[in-house]
């Protein structure tokens, strides 16, 4: 068994970079296996409230929003239906809107105030600090000992607060997070894939981290904070796009305990358009890397246990994987060609362990999440490959986010538009529609690139490479074509976020 590789130096450079990318991705894949192990080991170790409050603490619910014409009434009315004593509940609509949403908020707030709800409309004419700035400004007039946050696309159930509030009878608890549900999971194959992506994050990752004594983060919405925890941790900051992750780590480093309660589900609307999904993922990826730059030196120098530091490192840097996937995509076709003459047994010996740690871990991770949430494996092998293809297609969008964060490039907080569609209603008449940008052109080029690689591999007879080339080609093609077809005008838009 010998390597039969052309002797030019660039050949070894390509293969070296290709395998280096795979090895680092395998390290993150090994970490995903660890999360699965921790999940199965600790999933039954649910934490119950220490006791029940005799008198419920005062609760302020904050609804930060910006130009959410289609969902603002829904979320305000849902929050006003919370089953919590009216004399202990305050609601703040933190409105930075610049369109008709502002007038609609004023109308809904007036209706609810007339019905006896303690609700206020806080409008800012300047989006200073974006969402983090709105939350911080709202604290000035908040009267609650506890602060709940709901984004505009959420519809909390009436028992949400009562099911979480008693965890705060333990004075060490600073934040309690519920699990996100999905109002429109079955709208399309695309929304089913998004739902599974989030289910993996909440059901597997949050459960594994929280119940094994590692840090996990507030998800920006559908959770309740102790006000003193926010204040002692330094308050909301807007120097990253992940204000939730930033405050979460600062609070836990100060000794505050967080609790994840997966049994309490707060339903929300998933993005319907690829462009909206990309904007959301770009913000999350960039914010996480910004938080890593800001927090990792402090975390690694702190006195927290080594397992907590290690988990924080993998958690905060996970989006670097998108840069590696993009590099892998660029190198895959020439790497396949360069290994055409290698013994199949040697390829298996080298590739199988890497496959199990990288691709295999992703597949198993989401198969488990699918089964845990839906109670069945039926249909899982249709949705998981599609989810993996979408993840590959996102790598251009998210790799740019990571590189911007590493370069210290600041950008605007772009909210993800939601539409509250009725059955059978289309997006044509909706505002806030996304457009094609330069990423889409690169995605189309990558789809063509992999189509050529697929045809070449089939002609040459490199059959083992076909599934991977197909997965990458479908991922880039689907992401690009979805963006183009869903764009209202299809014209090129600025790439700034």
Short mmCIF file of C-alpha atoms in Angstrom, two decimals:
data_model
loop_
_atom_site.label_atom_id
_atom_site.label_comp_id
_atom_site.label_asym_id
_atom_site.label_seq_id
_atom_site.Cartn_x
_atom_site.Cartn_y
_atom_site.Cartn_z
CA UNK A 1 0.00 0.00 0.00
CA UNK A 2 1.68 3.15 -1.15
CA UNK A 3 0.56 6.69 -1.78
CA UNK A 4 0.50 7.37 -5.51
CA UNK A 5 0.45 11.17 -5.45
CA UNK A 6 1.87 13.50 -8.10
CA UNK A 7 5.20 14.80 -6.85
CA UNK A 8 4.65 18.54 -7.29
CA UNK A 9 4.90 20.47 -3.99
CA UNK A 10 1.43 21.93 -4.46
CA UNK A 11 0.01 18.40 -4.32
CA UNK A 12 1.34 17.87 -0.81
CA UNK A 13 0.27 21.38 0.17
CA UNK A 14 -3.31 20.72 -0.92
CA UNK A 15 -3.50 17.36 0.81
CA UNK A 16 -1.82 18.75 3.94
CA UNK A 17 -4.35 21.58 4.22
CA UNK A 18 -7.19 19.18 3.43
CA UNK A 19 -6.25 16.72 6.18
CA UNK A 20 -5.43 19.50 8.65
CA UNK A 21 -8.95 20.89 8.18
CA UNK A 22 -10.44 17.42 8.63
CA UNK A 23 -8.42 16.79 11.79
CA UNK A 24 -9.51 20.04 13.45
CA UNK A 25 -13.12 19.37 12.46
CA UNK A 26 -12.69 15.89 13.95
CA UNK A 27 -11.68 17.54 17.22
CA UNK A 28 -14.95 19.44 17.29
CA UNK A 29 -16.70 16.22 16.26
CA UNK A 30 -15.12 14.40 19.19
CA UNK A 31 -16.48 17.14 21.43
CA UNK A 32 -19.95 16.52 19.97
CA UNK A 33 -19.60 12.85 20.96
CA UNK A 34 -18.71 14.07 24.48
CA UNK A 35 -21.90 16.15 24.61
CA UNK A 36 -23.93 13.09 23.62
CA UNK A 37 -22.24 11.08 26.38
CA UNK A 38 -22.95 13.81 28.94
CA UNK A 39 -26.54 14.06 27.75
CA UNK A 40 -27.26 10.36 28.23
CA UNK A 41 -25.43 10.33 31.53
CA UNK A 42 -27.26 13.32 33.03
CA UNK A 43 -30.56 13.64 31.16
CA UNK A 44 -32.58 12.26 34.08
CA UNK A 45 -30.88 14.51 36.64
CA UNK A 46 -33.55 17.21 36.43
CA UNK A 47 -33.33 19.97 39.01
CA UNK A 48 -36.49 20.82 40.91
CA UNK A 49 -37.14 24.16 42.65
CA UNK A 50 -35.80 24.27 46.21
CA UNK A 51 -39.24 25.28 47.47
CA UNK A 52 -42.28 27.35 46.46
CA UNK A 53 -42.68 31.09 46.99
CA UNK A 54 -45.31 32.00 49.57
CA UNK A 55 -45.60 35.41 47.88
CA UNK A 56 -44.54 35.59 44.28
CA UNK A 57 -41.75 38.08 43.44
CA UNK A 58 -42.53 41.00 41.20
CA UNK A 59 -41.85 40.14 37.55
CA UNK A 60 -41.06 42.49 34.68
CA UNK A 61 -41.45 41.09 31.16
CA UNK A 62 -39.45 42.92 28.49
CA UNK A 63 -40.33 42.62 24.78
CA UNK A 64 -37.53 44.20 22.71
CA UNK A 65 -38.49 44.72 19.08
CA UNK A 66 -37.65 46.60 15.92
CA UNK A 67 -39.99 46.84 12.90
CA UNK A 68 -42.05 43.72 13.62
CA UNK A 69 -45.38 44.74 12.11
CA UNK A 70 -46.71 41.20 11.65
CA UNK A 71 -46.01 39.64 15.03
CA UNK A 72 -46.07 42.45 17.59
CA UNK A 73 -49.76 42.14 18.47
CA UNK A 74 -49.40 38.39 18.84
CA UNK A 75 -46.51 38.55 21.30
CA UNK A 76 -47.95 41.41 23.40
CA UNK A 77 -51.30 39.69 23.75
CA UNK A 78 -49.62 36.37 24.62
CA UNK A 79 -47.48 37.99 27.33
CA UNK A 80 -50.54 39.79 28.72
CA UNK A 81 -52.22 36.38 29.11
CA UNK A 82 -49.50 35.12 31.47
CA UNK A 83 -51.06 33.49 34.51
CA UNK A 84 -49.31 35.71 37.05
CA UNK A 85 -50.84 38.02 39.67
CA UNK A 86 -51.65 41.34 38.02
CA UNK A 87 -50.30 43.30 40.98
CA UNK A 88 -46.95 41.47 40.63
CA UNK A 89 -46.55 41.77 36.84
CA UNK A 90 -45.13 44.60 34.73
CA UNK A 91 -44.79 44.46 30.93
CA UNK A 92 -42.44 46.67 28.91
CA UNK A 93 -42.57 46.86 25.12
CA UNK A 94 -39.09 48.16 24.25
CA UNK A 95 -39.75 49.51 20.79
CA UNK A 96 -37.02 50.83 18.49
CA UNK A 97 -39.26 50.72 15.41
CA UNK A 98 -39.07 53.23 12.58
CA UNK A 99 -42.13 52.07 10.62
CA UNK A 100 -45.84 51.47 11.28
CA UNK A 101 -44.96 49.05 14.04
CA UNK A 102 -44.63 51.98 16.44
CA UNK A 103 -48.27 53.02 15.94
CA UNK A 104 -49.48 49.44 16.22
CA UNK A 105 -47.57 48.96 19.48
CA UNK A 106 -49.15 52.12 20.89
CA UNK A 107 -52.58 50.81 19.92
CA UNK A 108 -52.07 47.35 21.46
CA UNK A 109 -50.54 48.77 24.64
CA UNK A 110 -53.49 51.17 25.06
CA UNK A 111 -55.93 48.27 24.68
CA UNK A 112 -54.14 46.17 27.29
CA UNK A 113 -53.74 49.07 29.69
CA UNK A 114 -57.48 49.74 29.45
CA UNK A 115 -58.02 46.07 30.38
CA UNK A 116 -56.04 46.59 33.60
CA UNK A 117 -52.59 45.36 32.56
CA UNK A 118 -49.52 47.19 33.89
CA UNK A 119 -47.87 47.73 30.52
CA UNK A 120 -45.73 50.52 29.10
CA UNK A 121 -44.52 51.42 25.63
CA UNK A 122 -40.87 52.53 25.71
CA UNK A 123 -39.91 53.96 22.31
CA UNK A 124 -36.37 55.01 21.40
CA UNK A 125 -35.78 57.17 18.37
CA UNK A 126 -32.12 56.05 18.20
CA UNK A 127 -31.18 52.34 18.31
CA UNK A 128 -28.26 52.93 20.63
CA UNK A 129 -26.77 49.53 21.47
CA UNK A 130 -29.51 47.71 19.50
CA UNK A 131 -31.23 44.96 21.51
CA UNK A 132 -28.75 45.09 24.41
CA UNK A 133 -29.19 48.85 24.60
CA UNK A 134 -32.99 48.53 24.65
CA UNK A 135 -32.86 45.96 27.47
CA UNK A 136 -30.45 48.11 29.47
CA UNK A 137 -32.58 51.24 29.00
CA UNK A 138 -35.68 49.33 30.03
CA UNK A 139 -34.05 48.40 33.33
CA UNK A 140 -34.27 52.06 34.39
CA UNK A 141 -38.06 51.84 34.73
CA UNK A 142 -38.37 48.10 35.43
CA UNK A 143 -39.93 47.36 38.81
CA UNK A 144 -39.45 43.59 38.90
CA UNK A 145 -37.08 41.58 41.06
CA UNK A 146 -37.10 39.16 38.15
CA UNK A 147 -36.78 40.09 34.46
CA UNK A 148 -38.21 37.89 31.69
CA UNK A 149 -37.36 38.52 28.04
CA UNK A 150 -39.34 37.55 24.94
CA UNK A 151 -38.40 38.35 21.36
CA UNK A 152 -41.20 39.49 19.08
CA UNK A 153 -41.69 36.12 17.38
CA UNK A 154 -42.49 34.21 20.60
CA UNK A 155 -45.85 33.13 22.01
CA UNK A 156 -45.33 32.10 25.64
CA UNK A 157 -48.00 29.90 27.15
CA UNK A 158 -49.97 31.28 30.12
CA UNK A 159 -48.21 29.04 32.66
CA UNK A 160 -44.68 30.01 31.53
CA UNK A 161 -43.79 32.28 34.46
CA UNK A 162 -45.38 30.17 37.17
CA UNK A 163 -43.49 27.07 36.01
CA UNK A 164 -40.12 28.82 36.16
CA UNK A 165 -40.37 31.40 38.93
CA UNK A 166 -40.00 29.00 41.87
CA UNK A 167 -36.45 28.07 40.85
CA UNK A 168 -35.51 31.51 42.19
CA UNK A 169 -36.30 30.40 45.74
CA UNK A 170 -32.66 29.30 45.64
CA UNK A 171 -30.77 32.60 46.09
CA UNK A 172 -27.85 31.26 44.03
CA UNK A 173 -29.96 30.95 40.84
CA UNK A 174 -29.46 33.89 38.51
CA UNK A 175 -31.22 32.74 35.32
CA UNK A 176 -33.71 30.08 34.25
CA UNK A 177 -34.02 29.20 30.55
CA UNK A 178 -36.95 27.44 28.87
CA UNK A 179 -36.72 25.43 25.66
CA UNK A 180 -37.75 26.95 22.36
CA UNK A 181 -40.66 25.38 20.52
CA UNK A 182 -41.57 25.94 16.88
CA UNK A 183 -44.92 27.35 15.76
CA UNK A 184 -44.28 26.56 12.10
CA UNK A 185 -42.07 23.45 12.28
CA UNK A 186 -44.09 21.71 9.55
CA UNK A 187 -44.40 24.67 7.18
CA UNK A 188 -41.73 23.22 4.88
CA UNK A 189 -38.78 20.86 4.76
CA UNK A 190 -36.61 23.92 5.39
CA UNK A 191 -38.41 24.83 8.64
CA UNK A 192 -38.26 21.19 9.79
CA UNK A 193 -34.49 21.30 9.31
CA UNK A 194 -34.23 24.55 11.29
CA UNK A 195 -36.36 23.08 14.07
CA UNK A 196 -34.06 20.08 14.32
CA UNK A 197 -31.00 22.33 14.37
CA UNK A 198 -32.43 24.21 17.37
CA UNK A 199 -33.65 21.02 19.04
CA UNK A 200 -30.10 19.67 19.00
CA UNK A 201 -28.84 22.87 20.62
CA UNK A 202 -31.46 22.94 23.35
CA UNK A 203 -32.22 19.31 24.07
CA UNK A 204 -28.71 17.87 23.77
CA UNK A 205 -26.28 20.74 24.32
CA UNK A 206 -28.11 22.69 27.04
CA UNK A 207 -29.08 19.56 28.96
CA UNK A 208 -25.56 18.12 28.77
CA UNK A 209 -23.86 21.37 29.81
CA UNK A 210 -26.23 22.41 32.55
CA UNK A 211 -26.72 19.06 34.25
CA UNK A 212 -23.03 18.13 34.13
CA UNK A 213 -22.01 21.33 35.93
CA UNK A 214 -20.68 23.21 32.89
CA UNK A 215 -21.62 26.71 31.77
CA UNK A 216 -24.48 27.24 29.34
CA UNK A 217 -26.03 30.42 28.03
CA UNK A 218 -29.26 32.37 28.07
CA UNK A 219 -30.63 32.33 24.50
CA UNK A 220 -31.71 35.95 24.30
CA UNK A 221 -35.39 35.11 24.88
CA UNK A 222 -37.74 32.74 26.72
CA UNK A 223 -35.89 32.97 30.00
CA UNK A 224 -36.07 34.77 33.34
CA UNK A 225 -33.22 36.63 35.04
CA UNK A 226 -32.75 37.74 38.61
CA UNK A 227 -32.24 41.47 38.41
CA UNK A 228 -29.36 41.48 40.90
CA UNK A 229 -27.59 38.85 38.77
CA UNK A 230 -27.74 41.13 35.72
CA UNK A 231 -26.47 44.07 37.74
CA UNK A 232 -23.67 42.22 39.54
CA UNK A 233 -22.44 40.72 36.25
CA UNK A 234 -22.04 44.21 34.78
CA UNK A 235 -25.36 44.57 32.95
CA UNK A 236 -26.21 44.29 29.27
CA UNK A 237 -23.33 45.18 26.95
CA UNK A 238 -23.50 45.83 23.22
CA UNK A 239 -19.86 45.35 22.23
CA UNK A 240 -20.79 41.95 20.76
CA UNK A 241 -23.77 40.75 18.69
CA UNK A 242 -24.30 38.00 21.29
CA UNK A 243 -25.31 40.06 24.31
CA UNK A 244 -27.01 36.97 25.76
CA UNK A 245 -23.88 34.79 25.62
CA UNK A 246 -21.71 37.62 26.91
CA UNK A 247 -23.84 38.32 30.00
CA UNK A 248 -24.35 34.60 30.65
CA UNK A 249 -20.65 33.86 30.94
CA UNK A 250 -19.94 36.98 32.99
CA UNK A 251 -22.69 36.02 35.43
CA UNK A 252 -21.58 32.39 35.80
CA UNK A 253 -17.97 33.46 36.31
CA UNK A 254 -19.25 35.45 39.30
CA UNK A 255 -20.74 32.30 40.79
CA UNK A 256 -24.36 32.60 39.72
CA UNK A 257 -26.10 29.33 38.86
CA UNK A 258 -28.22 28.85 35.74
CA UNK A 259 -31.02 26.31 35.29
CA UNK A 260 -32.30 24.84 32.03
CA UNK A 261 -35.89 23.54 32.15
CA UNK A 262 -36.58 21.65 28.88
CA UNK A 263 -40.07 20.65 30.02
CA UNK A 264 -41.20 24.28 29.71
CA UNK A 265 -41.49 25.13 26.01
CA UNK A 266 -41.90 28.62 24.58
CA UNK A 267 -43.12 28.41 20.96
CA UNK A 268 -41.64 30.76 18.36
CA UNK A 269 -41.73 31.31 14.60
CA UNK A 270 -38.91 29.98 12.44
CA UNK A 271 -37.60 32.03 9.48
CA UNK A 272 -39.39 31.18 6.24
CA UNK A 273 -36.81 32.63 3.85
CA UNK A 274 -33.24 31.55 3.31
CA UNK A 275 -32.04 35.17 3.36
CA UNK A 276 -33.63 35.71 6.80
CA UNK A 277 -32.11 32.47 8.07
CA UNK A 278 -28.70 33.52 6.78
CA UNK A 279 -28.96 36.89 8.52
CA UNK A 280 -29.86 35.15 11.78
CA UNK A 281 -27.03 32.64 11.49
CA UNK A 282 -24.54 35.36 10.52
CA UNK A 283 -25.44 37.32 13.66
CA UNK A 284 -25.21 34.27 15.91
CA UNK A 285 -21.90 33.08 14.45
CA UNK A 286 -20.30 36.51 14.56
CA UNK A 287 -21.59 37.24 18.05
CA UNK A 288 -20.25 33.96 19.44
CA UNK A 289 -16.75 34.61 18.07
CA UNK A 290 -16.87 38.19 19.37
CA UNK A 291 -17.79 36.79 22.78
CA UNK A 292 -14.94 34.28 22.53
CA UNK A 293 -12.44 37.08 21.85
CA UNK A 294 -13.81 39.06 24.76
CA UNK A 295 -14.31 36.33 27.36
CA UNK A 296 -11.99 33.37 26.73
CA UNK A 297 -8.87 34.98 28.27
CA UNK A 298 -10.85 35.68 31.46
CA UNK A 299 -12.45 32.23 31.49
CA UNK A 300 -9.15 30.40 30.96
CA UNK A 301 -7.45 32.47 33.69
CA UNK A 302 -10.31 31.97 36.16
CA UNK A 303 -10.56 29.47 38.99
CA UNK A 304 -13.40 27.46 37.43
CA UNK A 305 -12.73 23.72 36.91
CA UNK A 306 -10.84 22.58 33.83
CA UNK A 307 -13.87 20.78 32.39
CA UNK A 308 -15.79 24.08 32.48
CA UNK A 309 -12.96 25.91 30.71
CA UNK A 310 -12.70 23.21 28.05
CA UNK A 311 -16.43 23.26 27.38
CA UNK A 312 -16.44 27.06 27.20
CA UNK A 313 -13.64 26.93 24.63
CA UNK A 314 -15.47 24.48 22.37
CA UNK A 315 -18.79 26.26 22.83
CA UNK A 316 -17.55 29.76 22.04
CA UNK A 317 -15.27 28.78 19.16
CA UNK A 318 -17.52 26.19 17.49
CA UNK A 319 -18.34 28.49 14.56
CA UNK A 320 -14.72 28.38 13.42
CA UNK A 321 -15.85 25.07 11.96
CA UNK A 322 -17.56 26.99 9.14
CA UNK A 323 -14.22 28.42 8.03
CA UNK A 324 -12.77 24.91 8.03
CA UNK A 325 -15.75 23.52 6.09
CA UNK A 326 -15.28 26.25 3.47
CA UNK A 327 -11.57 25.41 3.19
CA UNK A 328 -12.48 21.74 2.95
CA UNK A 329 -14.98 22.52 0.20
CA UNK A 330 -12.38 24.35 -1.85
CA UNK A 331 -9.85 21.52 -1.46
CA UNK A 332 -12.12 18.50 -1.73
CA UNK A 333 -12.24 18.14 -5.52
CA UNK A 334 -8.45 18.37 -6.08
CA UNK A 335 -7.86 16.15 -3.01
CA UNK A 336 -10.14 13.48 -4.46
CA UNK A 337 -8.25 13.63 -7.77
CA UNK A 338 -4.84 13.49 -6.09
CA UNK A 339 -5.79 10.36 -4.18
CA UNK A 340 -7.23 8.59 -7.19
CA UNK A 341 -4.38 6.07 -7.30
CA UNK A 342 -4.27 5.31 -3.56
CA UNK A 343 -5.14 1.84 -2.32
CA UNK A 344 -8.82 1.69 -1.19
CA UNK A 345 -7.78 -0.05 2.06
CA UNK A 346 -5.38 2.77 2.91
CA UNK A 347 -8.06 5.36 2.22
CA UNK A 348 -10.44 3.50 4.54
CA UNK A 349 -7.79 3.28 7.28
CA UNK A 350 -7.18 7.03 7.12
CA UNK A 351 -10.65 8.34 6.36
CA UNK A 352 -12.87 6.11 8.53
CA UNK A 353 -11.75 7.49 11.93
CA UNK A 354 -11.98 11.05 10.62
CA UNK A 355 -15.44 10.30 9.21
CA UNK A 356 -16.68 8.90 12.52
CA UNK A 357 -15.45 11.90 14.49
CA UNK A 358 -16.70 14.56 12.06
CA UNK A 359 -19.59 13.56 9.78
CA UNK A 360 -20.67 10.62 11.94
CA UNK A 361 -20.93 12.71 15.09
CA UNK A 362 -23.14 15.29 13.36
CA UNK A 363 -25.49 12.62 12.02
CA UNK A 364 -25.85 10.78 15.33
CA UNK A 365 -26.23 14.06 17.26
CA UNK A 366 -29.27 15.10 15.25
CA UNK A 367 -30.75 11.62 15.03
CA UNK A 368 -30.78 11.56 18.84
CA UNK A 369 -32.27 15.08 19.02
CA UNK A 370 -34.98 14.10 16.52
CA UNK A 371 -35.93 11.02 18.50
CA UNK A 372 -35.89 12.81 21.86
CA UNK A 373 -38.18 15.61 20.68
CA UNK A 374 -40.55 13.75 18.34
CA UNK A 375 -40.48 10.35 20.04
CA UNK A 376 -39.76 8.50 16.79
CA UNK A 377 -37.06 7.96 14.18
CA UNK A 378 -39.57 7.94 11.35
CA UNK A 379 -38.38 10.32 8.62
CA UNK A 380 -35.10 11.09 10.37
CA UNK A 381 -32.90 9.85 7.52
CA UNK A 382 -34.59 12.24 5.13
CA UNK A 383 -34.17 15.32 7.29
CA UNK A 384 -30.67 14.76 8.73
CA UNK A 385 -28.79 14.62 5.38
CA UNK A 386 -30.75 17.68 4.26
CA UNK A 387 -29.82 19.48 7.50
CA UNK A 388 -26.16 18.62 6.94
CA UNK A 389 -26.35 19.91 3.36
CA UNK A 390 -27.90 23.19 4.55
CA UNK A 391 -25.13 23.51 7.14
CA UNK A 392 -22.55 23.11 4.39
CA UNK A 393 -24.34 25.67 2.23
CA UNK A 394 -24.21 28.16 5.12
CA UNK A 395 -20.43 27.98 5.39
CA UNK A 396 -19.78 30.97 3.10
CA UNK A 397 -22.23 33.19 5.01
CA UNK A 398 -20.99 32.06 8.43
CA UNK A 399 -17.30 31.88 7.57
CA UNK A 400 -17.53 35.54 6.60
CA UNK A 401 -19.15 36.23 9.97
CA UNK A 402 -16.32 34.47 11.80
CA UNK A 403 -13.60 36.26 9.84
CA UNK A 404 -15.30 39.62 10.43
CA UNK A 405 -15.39 38.92 14.16
CA UNK A 406 -11.75 37.83 14.28
CA UNK A 407 -10.79 41.01 12.38
CA UNK A 408 -12.71 43.17 14.84
CA UNK A 409 -15.16 44.38 12.17
CA UNK A 410 -18.27 45.83 13.85
CA UNK A 411 -21.69 45.55 12.22
CA UNK A 412 -25.32 46.38 12.82
CA UNK A 413 -27.62 44.07 14.79
CA UNK A 414 -29.94 42.73 12.09
CA UNK A 415 -33.15 41.26 13.46
CA UNK A 416 -34.67 38.24 11.71
CA UNK A 417 -37.99 39.22 10.05
CA UNK A 418 -41.04 37.11 10.90
CA UNK A 419 -44.38 37.11 9.08
CA UNK A 420 -47.12 35.29 11.07
CA UNK A 421 -48.57 33.81 7.89
CA UNK A 422 -52.07 32.39 7.82
CA UNK A 423 -52.56 28.95 6.19
CA UNK A 424 -52.22 29.28 2.43
CA UNK A 425 -50.92 32.86 2.62
CA UNK A 426 -47.79 33.73 0.65
CA UNK A 427 -44.94 36.13 1.30
CA UNK A 428 -45.50 38.30 -1.75
CA UNK A 429 -47.28 41.14 0.07
CA UNK A 430 -45.02 41.12 3.12
CA UNK A 431 -42.44 43.77 3.96
CA UNK A 432 -38.92 43.09 5.26
CA UNK A 433 -38.14 40.65 2.43
CA UNK A 434 -34.54 39.62 1.92
CA UNK A 435 -32.52 40.01 -1.25
CA UNK A 436 -29.70 38.29 -3.07
CA UNK A 437 -26.21 39.40 -2.03
CA UNK A 438 -22.68 38.58 -3.15
CA UNK A 439 -22.57 35.46 -0.95
CA UNK A 440 -25.22 33.96 -3.20
CA UNK A 441 -23.02 34.38 -6.26
CA UNK A 442 -20.20 32.52 -4.51
CA UNK A 443 -22.63 29.77 -3.44
CA UNK A 444 -23.78 29.34 -7.03
CA UNK A 445 -20.17 29.14 -8.17
CA UNK A 446 -19.45 26.49 -5.54
CA UNK A 447 -22.49 24.48 -6.65
CA UNK A 448 -21.19 24.51 -10.23
CA UNK A 449 -17.71 23.61 -8.97
CA UNK A 450 -19.02 20.54 -7.15
CA UNK A 451 -21.22 19.53 -10.05
CA UNK A 452 -18.09 19.43 -12.21
CA UNK A 453 -16.24 17.50 -9.51
CA UNK A 454 -19.11 15.02 -9.26
CA UNK A 455 -19.15 14.37 -12.99
CA UNK A 456 -15.35 14.00 -13.13
CA UNK A 457 -15.32 11.57 -10.19
CA UNK A 458 -18.02 9.47 -11.83
CA UNK A 459 -16.15 9.39 -15.17
CA UNK A 460 -12.85 8.47 -13.52
CA UNK A 461 -14.57 5.92 -11.29
CA UNK A 462 -13.82 7.40 -7.85
CA UNK A 463 -17.10 6.09 -6.47
CA UNK A 464 -16.32 6.57 -2.78
CA UNK A 465 -16.14 10.34 -3.21
CA UNK A 466 -19.56 10.70 -4.86
CA UNK A 467 -21.73 10.92 -1.67
CA UNK A 468 -19.56 13.70 -0.22
CA UNK A 469 -19.34 15.65 -3.47
CA UNK A 470 -23.10 15.31 -3.86
CA UNK A 471 -23.75 16.50 -0.27
CA UNK A 472 -21.61 19.61 -0.78
CA UNK A 473 -23.05 20.33 -4.22
CA UNK A 474 -26.64 20.02 -3.00
CA UNK A 475 -25.87 22.20 0.02
CA UNK A 476 -24.45 25.08 -1.97
CA UNK A 477 -27.04 24.72 -4.73
CA UNK A 478 -30.01 24.67 -2.38
CA UNK A 479 -28.77 27.64 -0.34
CA UNK A 480 -28.10 29.75 -3.43
CA UNK A 481 -31.24 28.87 -5.39
CA UNK A 482 -33.49 29.31 -2.34
CA UNK A 483 -32.10 32.79 -1.80
CA UNK A 484 -32.62 33.72 -5.46
CA UNK A 485 -36.13 32.26 -5.80
CA UNK A 486 -37.37 33.76 -2.52
CA UNK A 487 -36.01 37.22 -3.24
CA UNK A 488 -38.80 39.65 -4.19
CA UNK A 489 -36.75 41.27 -6.93
CA UNK A 490 -33.71 39.05 -7.20
CA UNK A 491 -31.34 41.99 -7.40
CA UNK A 492 -28.01 42.26 -5.67
CA UNK A 493 -28.19 43.81 -2.19
CA UNK A 494 -25.35 45.16 -0.03
CA UNK A 495 -23.45 42.54 1.91
CA UNK A 496 -23.28 44.51 5.16
CA UNK A 497 -25.16 43.04 8.08
#
